[in-house]
Coordinates of C-alpha atoms in Angstrom, one line a residue:
Chain A
M20 CA 20.7 86.3 -22.6
I21 CA 18.0 87.0 -20.2
S22 CA 17.6 86.0 -16.6
L23 CA 15.0 87.3 -14.2
S24 CA 13.3 86.7 -10.9
L25 CA 10.3 88.9 -10.2
R26 CA 7.5 89.2 -7.8
K27 CA 4.4 91.3 -8.5
Q28 CA 1.1 91.5 -6.8
L29 CA -1.5 91.9 -9.5
K30 CA -5.2 92.6 -9.0
N31 CA -6.3 89.0 -8.6
S32 CA -3.1 87.0 -8.4
L33 CA 0.5 87.0 -7.3
L34 CA 3.1 86.7 -10.0
N35 CA 6.3 85.0 -8.8
I36 CA 8.5 84.1 -11.8
S37 CA 12.1 83.2 -12.2
F38 CA 13.9 81.8 -15.2
S39 CA 17.0 82.3 -17.2
S40 CA 17.6 81.6 -20.8
E41 CA 21.1 81.6 -22.3
E42 CA 20.4 80.4 -25.8
T43 CA 19.4 82.5 -28.8
G44 CA 16.4 81.3 -30.7
I45 CA 12.9 81.4 -29.5
T46 CA 11.9 80.8 -25.9
A47 CA 8.2 80.3 -25.6
L48 CA 6.2 81.4 -22.5
Y49 CA 3.0 79.5 -22.4
G50 CA 0.1 80.1 -20.1
R51 CA -3.7 80.5 -20.1
S52 CA -5.3 83.9 -20.6
G53 CA -5.1 85.8 -17.4
A54 CA -2.0 83.9 -16.2
G55 CA -0.1 87.2 -16.1
K56 CA 1.8 86.8 -19.3
T57 CA 1.3 90.3 -20.5
S58 CA 2.2 91.7 -17.1
L59 CA 5.4 89.9 -17.3
A60 CA 6.2 91.3 -20.7
N61 CA 5.3 94.8 -19.4
M62 CA 7.7 94.3 -16.5
I63 CA 10.5 93.2 -18.7
S64 CA 10.1 96.2 -21.0
G65 CA 9.7 98.6 -18.2
L66 CA 6.1 99.5 -18.6
L67 CA 5.1 98.0 -15.3
K68 CA 7.2 98.1 -12.1
P69 CA 7.7 94.8 -10.3
D70 CA 7.4 94.7 -6.5
E71 CA 10.8 93.1 -6.1
G72 CA 13.3 91.1 -8.0
F73 CA 15.8 91.6 -10.8
I74 CA 16.0 91.5 -14.6
R75 CA 19.3 91.0 -16.3
I76 CA 19.9 91.2 -20.1
E77 CA 23.3 90.4 -21.5
N78 CA 25.0 90.9 -18.1
Q79 CA 23.4 94.2 -17.6
L80 CA 20.9 94.7 -14.8
I81 CA 18.0 96.6 -16.2
F82 CA 16.0 96.2 -13.0
C83 CA 17.0 95.4 -9.5
S84 CA 14.9 96.3 -6.5
Q85 CA 17.8 95.7 -4.1
K86 CA 20.2 98.0 -5.9
A87 CA 17.4 100.5 -6.8
I88 CA 18.1 100.0 -10.5
D89 CA 15.1 100.6 -12.7
L90 CA 16.0 101.6 -16.2
K91 CA 13.3 103.5 -18.2
P92 CA 11.7 101.7 -21.1
E93 CA 13.7 103.7 -23.6
N94 CA 17.0 102.7 -22.1
R95 CA 16.3 99.0 -21.8
G96 CA 17.0 97.9 -25.3
I97 CA 14.0 95.6 -25.5
G98 CA 12.0 95.3 -28.6
Y99 CA 8.4 94.8 -27.6
V100 CA 6.0 93.4 -30.2
F101 CA 2.5 94.0 -29.0
Q102 CA -0.6 91.9 -29.6
E103 CA -2.1 94.8 -31.6
A104 CA 0.1 96.6 -34.1
R105 CA 0.2 100.0 -32.4
L106 CA 1.5 101.7 -35.5
F107 CA 1.7 105.5 -35.3
P108 CA -1.3 106.8 -37.4
H109 CA 0.3 110.1 -38.3
M110 CA 3.4 108.6 -39.9
T111 CA 4.0 106.7 -43.1
V112 CA 5.0 103.0 -42.9
K113 CA 8.6 104.1 -43.5
D114 CA 8.6 106.6 -40.7
N115 CA 7.1 104.0 -38.4
L116 CA 9.8 101.5 -39.3
L117 CA 12.5 104.2 -38.7
F118 CA 11.1 105.5 -35.4
G119 CA 13.2 103.3 -33.3
T120 CA 16.4 104.3 -35.1
R121 CA 15.9 108.0 -34.5
F122 CA 17.0 108.2 -30.9
K123 CA 19.7 105.6 -30.6
R124 CA 23.3 106.4 -31.0
L125 CA 24.8 103.2 -32.2
E126 CA 28.4 102.9 -33.4
S127 CA 27.3 100.3 -35.9
R128 CA 24.0 99.4 -37.4
P129 CA 24.1 95.6 -37.6
L130 CA 20.8 95.5 -39.5
S131 CA 20.3 97.2 -42.8
I132 CA 16.8 98.7 -43.3
T133 CA 16.6 97.4 -46.8
E134 CA 17.3 93.9 -45.6
V135 CA 14.6 94.0 -42.9
V136 CA 12.1 95.5 -45.4
E137 CA 12.9 92.8 -47.9
V138 CA 12.6 89.9 -45.4
L139 CA 9.3 91.1 -44.2
G140 CA 8.0 91.9 -47.6
L141 CA 7.3 95.6 -46.9
T142 CA 8.9 97.1 -50.0
N143 CA 5.5 98.1 -51.6
L144 CA 4.1 99.4 -48.4
L145 CA 6.7 102.0 -47.4
D146 CA 4.7 105.1 -48.5
R147 CA 1.3 103.9 -47.2
R148 CA -0.4 105.1 -44.1
P149 CA -1.3 102.7 -41.3
D150 CA -5.1 103.2 -41.7
S151 CA -4.9 101.6 -45.2
L152 CA -3.2 98.4 -44.1
S153 CA -4.6 95.0 -43.4
G154 CA -4.1 93.4 -40.0
G155 CA -1.4 91.1 -41.2
E156 CA 0.5 94.0 -43.0
A157 CA 0.3 96.1 -39.9
Q158 CA 1.7 93.3 -37.7
R159 CA 4.6 92.7 -40.2
I160 CA 5.4 96.4 -40.0
Q161 CA 5.4 96.2 -36.2
L162 CA 7.8 93.3 -36.3
G163 CA 10.1 95.4 -38.6
R164 CA 9.8 98.4 -36.4
A165 CA 10.8 96.5 -33.3
I166 CA 13.8 94.8 -34.9
L167 CA 15.1 98.1 -36.4
S168 CA 15.3 99.6 -33.0
H169 CA 18.2 97.2 -32.5
P170 CA 17.0 95.4 -29.4
K171 CA 19.1 93.0 -27.4
I172 CA 16.0 90.8 -27.1
L173 CA 12.6 90.8 -28.7
V174 CA 9.6 90.2 -26.5
M175 CA 6.5 89.2 -28.4
D176 CA 3.2 89.2 -26.6
E177 CA 0.8 87.0 -28.6
P178 CA 1.6 88.7 -31.8
L179 CA -0.7 86.5 -33.8
S180 CA -3.7 86.3 -31.6
S181 CA -5.5 89.2 -33.2
L182 CA -5.1 87.7 -36.7
D183 CA -7.2 85.2 -38.6
Q184 CA -5.8 81.8 -39.7
T185 CA -4.7 83.0 -43.1
R186 CA -2.8 85.9 -41.7
K187 CA -1.2 83.8 -39.1
Q188 CA 0.2 81.5 -41.8
E189 CA 1.5 84.5 -43.5
I190 CA 3.4 85.8 -40.4
L191 CA 4.7 82.5 -38.9
P192 CA 7.3 81.9 -41.5
L193 CA 8.5 85.5 -41.1
I194 CA 9.0 85.1 -37.4
E195 CA 11.0 82.0 -38.2
R196 CA 13.2 84.0 -40.6
L197 CA 13.7 86.7 -38.0
R198 CA 14.9 84.0 -35.6
D199 CA 17.2 82.5 -38.2
E200 CA 18.5 85.5 -40.0
F201 CA 18.8 88.3 -37.5
N202 CA 20.0 86.2 -34.6
I203 CA 18.0 88.1 -32.0
P204 CA 16.8 86.1 -29.0
I205 CA 13.0 86.1 -28.8
L206 CA 10.8 85.6 -25.8
Y207 CA 7.5 84.5 -27.4
I208 CA 4.4 84.8 -25.2
T209 CA 1.4 82.8 -26.3
H210 CA -1.5 80.6 -25.4
S211 CA -1.3 78.7 -28.6
M212 CA 0.5 75.3 -28.5
E213 CA 0.4 75.2 -32.3
E214 CA 2.6 78.3 -32.5
I215 CA 5.0 77.0 -29.9
I216 CA 5.5 73.7 -31.7
R217 CA 6.2 75.5 -34.9
L218 CA 8.5 78.2 -33.5
A219 CA 10.0 77.5 -30.2
D220 CA 13.0 75.7 -29.0
R221 CA 12.5 76.0 -25.3
L222 CA 9.2 76.2 -23.5
L223 CA 8.3 77.7 -20.1
I224 CA 4.8 77.1 -18.8
I225 CA 3.2 79.6 -16.4
E226 CA 0.6 78.3 -14.1
D227 CA -0.9 80.0 -11.0
G228 CA 1.6 82.9 -11.3
S229 CA 4.8 80.9 -11.4
I230 CA 6.8 78.7 -13.8
A231 CA 5.3 75.3 -13.6
A232 CA 7.6 73.6 -16.2
D233 CA 10.7 74.5 -18.1
G234 CA 12.3 72.4 -20.8
T235 CA 12.5 71.7 -24.5
V236 CA 9.3 71.7 -26.5
E237 CA 9.6 67.9 -27.2
E238 CA 10.1 67.1 -23.6
L239 CA 7.3 69.1 -22.2
T240 CA 4.6 68.1 -24.7
G241 CA 5.4 64.5 -23.9
R242 CA 5.0 64.9 -20.2
L243 CA 2.0 63.3 -18.7
D244 CA 1.8 65.6 -15.6
L245 CA 1.6 68.6 -17.8
R246 CA -1.3 67.4 -19.9
P247 CA -3.8 69.5 -18.0
L248 CA -1.7 72.6 -18.8
T249 CA -0.6 71.8 -22.4
G250 CA -3.6 69.7 -23.3
R251 CA -5.7 72.5 -24.5
Y252 CA -4.7 71.7 -28.0
E253 CA -5.4 68.3 -29.5
A254 CA -3.3 65.6 -27.9
G255 CA -0.2 64.8 -29.9
S256 CA 3.5 64.3 -29.8
V257 CA 6.2 66.4 -31.2
I258 CA 9.3 64.8 -32.7
N259 CA 12.3 66.2 -34.6
S260 CA 13.2 64.5 -37.9
E261 CA 15.4 64.9 -40.9
V262 CA 14.4 64.5 -44.6
L263 CA 16.1 61.3 -45.8
E264 CA 14.9 61.0 -49.3
H265 CA 11.9 61.5 -51.6
D266 CA 10.1 58.7 -53.4
R267 CA 8.5 60.7 -56.2
H268 CA 7.0 57.6 -57.9
Y269 CA 4.8 56.9 -54.9
G270 CA 4.7 60.5 -53.7
L271 CA 6.3 59.8 -50.4
T272 CA 9.0 61.4 -48.3
K273 CA 11.0 59.4 -45.9
L274 CA 11.8 61.1 -42.6
K275 CA 14.5 59.8 -40.3
F276 CA 14.0 60.2 -36.6
V277 CA 15.3 58.5 -33.4
G278 CA 12.8 55.6 -33.7
G279 CA 13.4 54.8 -37.3
I280 CA 12.0 56.0 -40.6
L281 CA 8.6 57.6 -41.1
H282 CA 6.8 57.7 -44.4
V283 CA 4.8 60.8 -45.1
P284 CA 3.2 62.3 -48.2
L285 CA 5.7 64.1 -50.3
I286 CA 7.0 67.3 -48.7
D287 CA 8.7 69.6 -51.1
V288 CA 11.8 70.5 -49.2
E289 CA 15.5 69.6 -49.7
K290 CA 17.1 66.5 -48.3
K291 CA 18.6 66.8 -44.9
T292 CA 16.1 69.6 -43.9
Q293 CA 15.4 69.4 -40.3
L294 CA 11.6 69.1 -39.7
R295 CA 9.6 69.2 -36.5
I296 CA 6.5 67.1 -36.9
R297 CA 3.5 66.5 -34.8
I298 CA 1.7 63.2 -34.6
R299 CA -1.8 63.3 -33.3
A300 CA -2.6 60.7 -30.7
R301 CA -5.7 59.6 -32.5
D302 CA -3.7 58.8 -35.6
V303 CA -1.7 56.1 -33.9
S304 CA -3.0 52.6 -33.2
L305 CA -1.5 49.7 -31.2
S306 CA -1.3 46.0 -31.7
S307 CA 0.4 43.4 -29.6
T308 CA 2.0 41.5 -32.5
L309 CA 3.7 42.8 -35.6
P310 CA 0.9 43.2 -38.1
E311 CA 1.9 41.1 -41.1
K312 CA -0.3 42.4 -43.9
T313 CA -1.3 45.9 -43.2
S314 CA -1.8 49.1 -45.2
E315 CA 0.3 50.9 -42.6
L316 CA 3.8 51.9 -43.7
N317 CA 4.9 53.2 -40.4
V318 CA 5.0 50.4 -37.8
F319 CA 7.3 50.8 -34.8
R320 CA 8.1 48.5 -32.0
G321 CA 7.9 50.2 -28.6
K322 CA 7.1 49.9 -24.9
V323 CA 4.3 51.3 -22.9
I324 CA 5.5 54.0 -20.6
E325 CA 2.4 55.2 -18.9
I326 CA -1.4 55.1 -19.3
A327 CA -3.2 58.3 -18.4
Q328 CA -6.2 58.1 -16.1
P329 CA -9.1 59.5 -18.0
T330 CA -10.4 62.7 -16.5
Q331 CA -14.0 61.6 -16.7
Q332 CA -15.4 58.3 -15.4
N333 CA -16.6 55.9 -18.0
A334 CA -14.7 57.8 -20.7
A335 CA -14.2 55.8 -23.9
H336 CA -10.6 56.7 -24.4
A337 CA -7.5 56.8 -22.3
D338 CA -4.3 58.3 -23.7
T339 CA -1.3 56.1 -23.5
L340 CA 2.3 57.1 -23.7
I341 CA 4.6 54.7 -25.5
D342 CA 8.3 54.8 -26.2
I343 CA 9.4 54.1 -29.8
G344 CA 12.7 55.8 -29.4
V345 CA 10.8 58.9 -28.6
P346 CA 7.8 59.2 -26.5
I347 CA 4.5 59.4 -28.4
W348 CA 0.9 59.7 -27.3
V349 CA -1.6 57.1 -28.5
R350 CA -5.3 57.4 -28.1
V351 CA -6.9 54.0 -27.4
T352 CA -10.2 52.9 -26.0
R353 CA -10.3 51.6 -22.5
L354 CA -11.7 48.4 -23.9
S355 CA -8.6 47.9 -26.1
I356 CA -6.4 48.6 -23.1
E357 CA -8.1 45.7 -21.4
R358 CA -8.0 43.4 -24.4
L359 CA -4.4 44.0 -25.1
S360 CA -3.7 44.0 -21.3
L361 CA -1.7 47.2 -21.7
R362 CA 0.4 48.2 -18.7
P363 CA 3.6 50.1 -18.3
G364 CA 6.6 48.1 -19.5
I365 CA 4.7 45.9 -22.0
E366 CA 6.1 45.6 -25.5
I367 CA 3.8 46.8 -28.3
Y368 CA 3.7 47.8 -32.0
A369 CA 2.5 51.2 -32.9
S370 CA 1.2 52.0 -36.4
I371 CA 1.3 55.6 -37.4
K372 CA -0.8 56.6 -40.4
G373 CA 1.4 58.1 -43.1
T374 CA -1.1 60.9 -43.6
S375 CA -1.2 62.0 -40.0
V376 CA 1.7 64.3 -40.0
D377 CA 0.4 67.7 -39.1
R378 CA 1.3 70.0 -42.0
Q379 CA 1.0 73.2 -40.0
S380 CA 3.8 72.1 -37.7
L381 CA 6.2 71.3 -40.5
A382 CA 8.5 74.0 -39.5
A383 CA 11.9 73.9 -41.1
R384 CA 14.4 73.8 -38.4
K385 CA 18.0 75.0 -38.3
G386 CA 20.5 73.6 -35.9
I387 CA 18.3 71.0 -34.4
K388 CA 19.7 67.5 -34.5
A389 CA 17.3 64.7 -35.3
L390 CA 19.6 62.1 -34.0
Chain B
M16 CA -12.3 151.2 -47.1
L17 CA -11.5 151.5 -43.4
S18 CA -11.0 154.8 -41.6
P19 CA -7.8 155.4 -39.7
E20 CA -9.7 155.1 -36.4
E21 CA -11.3 151.8 -37.5
L22 CA -8.0 150.4 -38.6
N23 CA -6.4 151.4 -35.3
V24 CA -9.1 149.6 -33.4
L25 CA -8.8 146.5 -35.5
L26 CA -5.0 146.3 -35.3
L27 CA -5.1 146.9 -31.5
S28 CA -7.7 144.1 -31.1
L29 CA -5.5 141.7 -33.2
K30 CA -2.4 142.7 -31.2
V31 CA -4.1 142.2 -27.8
S32 CA -5.6 138.9 -28.9
F33 CA -2.4 137.6 -30.6
W34 CA -0.2 138.2 -27.5
A35 CA -2.9 136.9 -25.1
T36 CA -3.2 133.7 -27.1
A37 CA 0.5 133.2 -27.8
C38 CA 1.5 133.7 -24.2
S39 CA -1.1 131.4 -22.8
L40 CA -0.5 128.6 -25.4
P41 CA 2.4 126.9 -23.6
I42 CA 0.7 127.4 -20.2
G43 CA -2.6 126.1 -21.5
M44 CA -1.0 123.0 -23.1
G45 CA 0.9 122.3 -19.9
A46 CA -2.2 122.7 -17.8
A47 CA -4.3 120.5 -20.2
W48 CA -1.6 117.8 -20.2
I49 CA -1.4 117.7 -16.4
L50 CA -5.2 117.7 -16.0
A51 CA -5.5 115.0 -18.6
R52 CA -2.8 112.7 -17.4
Y53 CA -2.1 113.1 -13.7
D54 CA -4.0 112.6 -10.5
F55 CA -2.8 114.6 -7.5
P56 CA -4.3 115.9 -4.4
G57 CA -6.0 119.2 -5.0
K58 CA -6.7 118.4 -8.7
I59 CA -10.3 119.4 -8.3
L60 CA -9.2 122.8 -6.9
V61 CA -6.8 123.4 -9.8
D62 CA -9.5 122.3 -12.3
G63 CA -12.0 124.7 -10.7
L64 CA -9.6 127.6 -10.7
V65 CA -8.9 127.1 -14.4
H66 CA -12.6 127.0 -15.2
L67 CA -13.5 130.0 -12.9
P68 CA -13.4 132.7 -15.6
L69 CA -15.9 130.6 -17.6
V70 CA -18.5 130.8 -14.9
L71 CA -17.8 134.1 -13.2
P72 CA -19.3 137.3 -14.6
P73 CA -16.5 138.9 -16.6
V74 CA -16.8 142.1 -14.6
V75 CA -15.9 140.2 -11.5
V76 CA -12.8 138.8 -13.1
G77 CA -11.9 142.3 -14.2
Y78 CA -12.4 143.6 -10.7
L79 CA -10.3 140.8 -9.2
L80 CA -7.5 141.7 -11.7
L81 CA -7.8 145.4 -10.7
V82 CA -7.4 144.5 -7.1
T83 CA -4.5 142.1 -7.5
L84 CA -2.6 143.7 -10.4
N85 CA -3.2 147.4 -9.9
P86 CA -0.2 149.6 -10.5
N87 CA 0.0 150.7 -6.8
G88 CA -0.2 147.1 -5.5
S89 CA 2.8 145.0 -4.7
I90 CA 2.6 142.9 -7.9
G91 CA 1.9 145.9 -10.0
R92 CA 5.0 147.7 -8.6
M93 CA 7.2 144.7 -9.1
L94 CA 6.1 144.4 -12.7
S95 CA 6.7 148.1 -13.4
Q96 CA 10.2 147.8 -12.0
V97 CA 11.0 145.3 -14.7
G98 CA 9.4 147.6 -17.3
I99 CA 6.0 146.0 -17.7
E100 CA 3.2 148.4 -17.2
I101 CA -0.1 146.5 -16.8
G102 CA -2.5 149.1 -15.5
F103 CA -4.5 150.8 -18.2
T104 CA -2.3 149.6 -21.1
W105 CA -2.8 147.1 -23.9
I106 CA -0.7 144.6 -22.0
G107 CA -3.3 144.7 -19.3
A108 CA -6.0 144.2 -21.9
S109 CA -4.1 141.1 -23.1
V110 CA -3.9 139.7 -19.6
A111 CA -7.6 140.1 -19.1
A112 CA -8.3 138.5 -22.5
A113 CA -5.9 135.7 -21.8
I114 CA -7.5 134.8 -18.5
M115 CA -11.0 134.9 -19.9
A116 CA -10.0 132.7 -22.8
F117 CA -7.9 130.2 -20.8
P118 CA -10.6 127.7 -19.8
L119 CA -11.8 127.3 -23.4
M120 CA -8.2 126.6 -24.6
V121 CA -7.6 124.1 -21.8
R122 CA -10.9 122.3 -22.2
A123 CA -10.3 121.6 -25.9
M124 CA -6.7 120.5 -25.5
R125 CA -7.4 118.4 -22.4
L126 CA -10.1 116.5 -24.3
A127 CA -7.6 115.9 -27.2
F128 CA -4.9 114.7 -24.8
E129 CA -7.4 112.3 -23.2
M130 CA -8.4 110.9 -26.5
I131 CA -4.8 109.8 -27.4
D132 CA -4.3 106.1 -27.4
Q133 CA -1.8 105.8 -24.6
R134 CA -0.7 102.4 -25.9
L135 CA 0.9 104.3 -28.8
E136 CA 2.9 106.4 -26.4
L137 CA 4.1 103.3 -24.5
A138 CA 5.1 101.7 -27.8
A139 CA 7.1 104.9 -28.6
R140 CA 8.9 104.6 -25.2
T141 CA 9.9 100.9 -25.8
L142 CA 11.3 102.1 -29.2
G143 CA 13.7 104.4 -27.4
A144 CA 11.8 107.7 -27.1
S145 CA 12.3 109.7 -23.9
P146 CA 9.1 111.2 -22.4
L147 CA 9.9 114.6 -24.0
R148 CA 10.4 113.0 -27.4
M149 CA 7.3 111.0 -27.0
L150 CA 5.4 114.3 -26.4
L151 CA 7.0 116.0 -29.4
Y152 CA 6.7 113.1 -31.9
I153 CA 3.7 111.2 -30.8
S154 CA 1.4 112.9 -28.3
F155 CA 1.3 116.5 -29.6
P156 CA 0.9 115.5 -33.3
L157 CA -1.9 113.1 -32.4
A158 CA -3.6 115.8 -30.4
M159 CA -3.0 118.5 -33.1
P160 CA -6.7 118.9 -34.1
G161 CA -7.6 119.6 -30.5
I162 CA -4.7 121.9 -30.0
V163 CA -5.6 124.0 -33.0
T164 CA -9.2 124.1 -32.0
G165 CA -8.3 125.3 -28.5
T166 CA -6.0 128.0 -29.9
I167 CA -8.6 129.3 -32.4
L168 CA -11.3 129.3 -29.8
A169 CA -9.1 131.2 -27.4
F170 CA -8.2 133.7 -30.0
A171 CA -11.8 134.3 -30.9
R172 CA -12.7 134.6 -27.2
C173 CA -9.9 137.2 -26.8
L174 CA -11.2 139.3 -29.7
G175 CA -14.7 139.3 -28.1
E176 CA -13.5 140.1 -24.6
F177 CA -15.4 143.0 -23.1
G178 CA -16.4 142.9 -19.4
A179 CA -13.1 142.1 -17.8
T180 CA -11.2 144.4 -20.1
I181 CA -13.3 147.5 -19.5
T182 CA -13.3 146.9 -15.7
F183 CA -9.6 146.2 -15.5
V184 CA -7.9 148.6 -18.0
S185 CA -10.8 150.9 -18.8
N186 CA -11.7 152.2 -22.3
I187 CA -8.8 154.3 -23.5
P188 CA -8.8 155.1 -27.2
G189 CA -5.6 153.7 -28.9
E190 CA -4.5 151.8 -25.8
T191 CA -7.3 149.6 -24.5
R192 CA -10.2 150.3 -26.8
T193 CA -10.6 147.0 -28.6
L194 CA -13.3 146.2 -31.1
P195 CA -16.1 145.3 -28.7
L196 CA -15.3 148.4 -26.5
A197 CA -15.3 150.6 -29.6
V198 CA -18.7 149.2 -30.7
Y199 CA -20.0 149.8 -27.2
T200 CA -18.7 153.3 -27.1
L201 CA -20.2 154.1 -30.5
T202 CA -23.6 152.8 -29.5
Q203 CA -23.5 155.2 -26.5
T204 CA -22.8 158.1 -28.8
P205 CA -25.6 160.0 -30.6
E206 CA -25.6 159.1 -34.4
G207 CA -22.8 156.6 -33.8
E208 CA -24.9 153.6 -35.0
A209 CA -23.7 153.6 -38.6
A210 CA -20.1 153.5 -37.5
A211 CA -20.9 150.8 -34.9
F212 CA -22.5 148.8 -37.6
R213 CA -19.3 148.9 -39.7
L214 CA -17.3 147.6 -36.8
V215 CA -19.9 144.9 -36.3
I216 CA -19.4 143.7 -39.8
I217 CA -15.6 143.7 -39.3
S218 CA -16.1 141.5 -36.2
V219 CA -18.3 139.1 -38.1
L220 CA -15.7 138.9 -40.9
I221 CA -12.8 138.2 -38.5
A222 CA -14.9 135.5 -36.7
L223 CA -15.7 133.8 -40.0
I224 CA -12.0 133.9 -41.1
A225 CA -10.9 132.4 -37.8
L226 CA -13.4 129.6 -38.1
A227 CA -12.4 128.9 -41.7
I228 CA -8.7 128.8 -40.8
S229 CA -9.5 126.5 -37.9
E230 CA -11.5 124.2 -40.1
V231 CA -8.8 124.0 -42.7
I232 CA -6.0 123.2 -40.2
T233 CA -8.1 120.7 -38.4
R234 CA -9.0 118.9 -41.6
Q235 CA -5.3 118.8 -42.7
A236 CA -4.3 117.4 -39.3
K237 CA -7.1 114.8 -39.4
A238 CA -6.1 113.7 -42.9
R239 CA -2.5 113.3 -41.6
L240 CA -3.7 111.2 -38.7
G241 CA -5.6 109.0 -41.1
D242 CA -9.3 108.4 -41.1
Q243 CA -9.8 107.2 -37.5
K244 CA -13.3 106.2 -36.7

């Protein structure tokens, strides 16, 4: 869908980024503030000119310094969702939504306006003016406006970062629906791991102006060497699972994943729903023998992969990566490491508290295989 | 209510001001846009030139026009070959008025263009609008209060033009004797004061009407833009 290789000297840093992404779905671009994420989005959409390189979208070169190709923003076919809503204040919501359809001659309109309006829940807002909207409403309208311009790809630059937690929770499922229902590839730029875990399939990490890591979300969040980059959120592991069955009597749901079956408090979704869940490192404990009488429902046998060196001397905890079919992070004290004589390769039992599944990352997944 | 002479003066004034404003409107908008948005070598010079009529004595502007555009000069002859007589005609009066009012028009519009949130313009570009369409659908509507203010200010300034007009195209009844010139003439005539006073009242009324129109249009435009604080 998109492949690019760009160099750009910014005020304080050099941006040198190459990647290509063939799949539809959401590709997340993660980096700290000031890593040049917005500059990259601006270069892709044509608002900022790279020093050299190329950008290809669906086999069309929209920028190529060698061939002197530099399409104007209006000809690139890229839907740009900005951090702030940027609605046109002199137009109604409806006119804002239709703005991107005014200038494009398309043989067919693959998206109907009513459908987009409905999915985004804008029906009651159409006659309003932007100044009377809440931040969340405005951002929803911006999403609709970008999609209705029939882009080949949507570039979202931290679309949730100006919203409060409640509003974020209101928009996140909508972005998921856009991903699933309109089948437009999305490049999602963010510095929030939480959003990535919920939304993205593939993750690119920008560090010091270039791509430091590239892989699936599950892979990269489990990688020890990336912890300094991804570790800004609370340590945890991401695993894909499928709803096996519900035990309504005890209020539990059984989730099937590569390592076995996980019991979690009842989740009200249909059987076979694909779920991505996050297990926080501090909610896992280790023991060297199988605990016989324990309150824990979720005990898995595994192997120690690696023990992370604590960043501070004399730190109480050291994060340990163990393999229970999938790699998961465990937060244990250094004293326990010594007592259990943990070292890579040793067999171990991990107990995961049933309550520790992070509800916010319970994103329903389509097309992702748990096994 | 109005005598034929008074009506004549009033209509002439409106005609001169209307054409002066109408013809300088596109040029003024262009100049304001360029000054607001572009940096180029010599920008200070262009800016200074645009503002010159504001700081020069009007008589000096009139004299400069007389020197450069007089009917026997090369520009004057070229214009009269294509049928435009500037010297001592109402067209000349319009030219003088337009030049005197130009800086006021440009200043108001430039400010309005500078106030536009350029991020909105960029958003419009990514949604498929060419630069021209961006101007028509986003920039100009957003700057509308300023454009209206600039136009009304310029029109009012044209109505009041005196020094440059009388120097450039003289004070010819029915041709170049606009309201201010007529008032001046009457005050120089014995027992003309009563008639002068009638014209003064007309001037005040026109000014008030222009201000009221400007206010109404600006309010409407602002309401359409939403209550932006």
